[in-house]
Short mmCIF file of C-alpha atoms and ligand atoms in Angstrom, two decimals:
data_model
loop_
_atom_site.label_atom_id
_atom_site.label_comp_id
_atom_site.label_asym_id
_atom_site.label_seq_id
_atom_site.Cartn_x
_atom_site.Cartn_y
_atom_site.Cartn_z
CA MET A 1 42.78 -3.77 -11.01
CA LYS A 2 38.91 -3.63 -13.13
CA ILE A 3 37.77 -0.70 -11.37
CA GLU A 4 39.78 2.28 -10.73
CA ARG A 5 39.25 4.80 -9.07
CA VAL A 6 37.65 7.48 -10.79
CA GLU A 7 34.81 4.85 -11.43
CA ILE A 8 34.40 4.27 -8.43
CA ILE A 9 33.90 8.02 -7.73
CA THR A 10 31.22 8.60 -10.99
CA ARG A 11 29.40 5.39 -9.64
CA SER A 12 28.93 6.62 -6.09
CA LEU A 13 28.52 10.54 -6.95
CA SER A 14 25.76 9.32 -8.49
CA GLY A 15 23.88 7.12 -6.22
CA ARG A 16 25.17 3.57 -7.55
CA CYS A 17 26.54 -0.06 -6.55
CA PRO A 18 30.83 0.92 -6.78
CA ASN A 19 30.88 -2.72 -7.53
CA CYS A 20 28.63 -3.47 -10.63
CA GLY A 21 27.07 0.28 -11.14
CA GLY A 22 23.65 -0.84 -10.10
CA PHE A 23 21.01 0.99 -8.12
CA GLY A 24 21.35 -2.21 -6.18
CA MET A 25 22.37 -0.69 -2.97
CA PHE A 26 19.48 1.24 -1.11
CA LYS A 27 16.83 -0.40 0.64
CA ASN A 28 14.94 3.05 1.02
CA TRP A 29 15.83 6.36 1.60
CA PHE A 30 17.82 6.06 4.72
CA ARG A 31 18.88 2.36 5.01
CA LEU A 32 20.92 0.53 2.78
CA ASN A 33 20.49 -3.20 1.53
CA LYS A 34 22.61 -5.92 3.51
CA ARG A 35 24.42 -6.80 0.21
CA CYS A 36 23.94 -5.00 -3.00
CA THR A 37 20.65 -6.97 -5.03
CA ASP A 38 22.83 -6.36 -8.54
CA CYS A 39 25.86 -8.52 -7.61
CA ASP A 40 25.46 -9.42 -3.67
CA MET A 41 28.63 -7.25 -2.45
CA GLN A 42 28.13 -6.58 1.41
CA LEU A 43 27.17 -3.10 1.79
CA GLU A 44 27.05 -3.11 5.86
CA LYS A 45 30.13 -3.38 7.98
CA GLU A 46 28.95 -3.79 11.24
CA GLU A 47 32.37 -3.14 12.46
CA SER A 48 33.20 0.29 10.22
CA GLY A 49 30.84 2.89 11.35
CA PHE A 50 29.04 3.44 8.24
CA TYR A 51 26.51 5.31 9.70
CA PHE A 52 27.93 7.06 12.02
CA GLY A 53 30.48 8.81 9.09
CA THR A 54 27.11 9.50 7.21
CA THR A 55 25.72 11.66 9.98
CA SER A 56 29.25 13.41 10.52
CA ILE A 57 29.48 14.04 6.71
CA GLY A 58 25.77 15.90 7.06
CA TYR A 59 26.80 18.02 10.36
CA VAL A 60 29.55 19.42 8.19
CA LEU A 61 27.47 20.07 5.06
CA ALA A 62 24.99 21.62 7.38
CA ILE A 63 27.44 23.86 8.68
CA ILE A 64 28.90 24.53 5.52
CA ILE A 65 25.71 25.26 3.26
CA VAL A 66 23.63 26.58 5.81
CA ILE A 67 24.87 27.76 9.22
CA ILE A 68 27.80 29.76 8.40
CA PRO A 69 25.45 31.87 5.96
CA ILE A 70 22.66 32.43 7.91
CA CYS A 71 25.62 34.04 10.27
CA ILE A 72 26.18 35.62 7.76
CA LEU A 73 23.06 36.98 7.00
CA ALA A 74 22.38 37.68 11.09
CA VAL A 75 25.52 39.60 11.65
CA LEU A 76 25.01 41.47 8.44
CA ASP A 77 21.59 42.56 9.66
CA LYS A 78 19.96 41.13 6.60
CA ILE A 79 17.49 38.37 8.25
CA GLY A 80 16.66 38.44 12.38
CA MET A 81 18.14 36.18 14.69
CA TRP A 82 15.44 34.03 15.57
CA THR A 83 14.72 34.15 11.80
CA GLY A 84 17.96 32.69 11.43
CA VAL A 85 18.14 30.27 14.10
CA THR A 86 14.30 29.12 12.56
CA ILE A 87 15.68 28.42 8.95
CA GLY A 88 19.20 26.97 10.86
CA ILE A 89 17.32 24.23 11.87
CA VAL A 90 14.80 23.48 9.50
CA GLY A 91 17.63 23.96 7.06
CA SER A 92 19.65 21.52 8.37
CA ILE A 93 17.15 19.27 9.06
CA LEU A 94 15.90 19.16 5.68
CA LEU A 95 19.65 19.02 4.29
CA CYS A 96 20.46 16.27 6.20
CA VAL A 97 17.36 14.41 4.86
CA LEU A 98 17.06 15.07 1.56
CA LEU A 99 21.17 14.04 0.91
CA TYR A 100 20.84 11.13 3.09
CA PRO A 101 20.93 8.39 0.63
CA LEU A 102 24.14 10.67 -1.24
CA LEU A 103 25.70 11.10 2.34
CA LEU A 104 25.34 7.14 2.66
CA SER A 105 26.77 6.34 -0.88
CA TRP A 106 29.99 8.68 -0.24
CA VAL A 107 30.85 6.69 2.57
CA ILE A 108 31.11 3.96 1.08
CA MET A 109 32.48 6.08 -1.50
CA SER A 110 35.49 7.30 0.28
CA TYR A 111 36.01 3.35 2.08
CA PHE A 112 36.38 2.10 -1.60
CA VAL A 113 38.78 4.99 -2.96
CA VAL A 114 40.86 3.95 -0.23
CA CYS A 115 41.11 0.67 -0.49
CA PRO A 116 39.51 -0.19 -4.30
CA GLN A 117 41.33 -4.10 -3.55
CA GLU A 118 38.83 -4.83 -1.37
CA LEU A 119 35.94 -4.37 -4.48
CA PRO A 120 34.50 -7.82 -5.23
CA GLU A 121 34.73 -7.34 -8.77
CA ASN A 122 39.14 -6.14 -7.96
CA THR A 123 39.10 -9.36 -6.17
CA THR A 124 38.11 -11.15 -8.18
CA ASP A 125 40.89 -11.44 -11.26
CA ALA A 126 42.43 -14.44 -10.49
CA LYS A 127 39.53 -17.10 -10.77
CA ASP A 128 39.01 -16.01 -14.87
ZN1 LIG B 1 26.48 -4.07 -6.71
#
């Protein structure tokens, strides 16, 4: 295979296309292009629920990074209950919004780390 798993991971962690390493994946902050503008790899797979995966990763991160520390602080009486609730709600939403592009590329990464042979660069070997 031309592109190894390590390369897929390093590219995706920095928000780049796992196939070509370019920045052509994003249409805007919340949307992927249907295809990468650099290498034309298909990014939007209707049947596989990329976006559902994105929001699930967001929830898990929000719970680990925001909700759990706030619960601990509230239990320890470091912050008031309503302060904690407010920070928890605002913090979780902010976290998901700010990290959304990364979450999108991480969902794509998790897919191609499992099936690296489905990258176009890894399937066109035979032709050249
Ligand atoms: Zn690409």
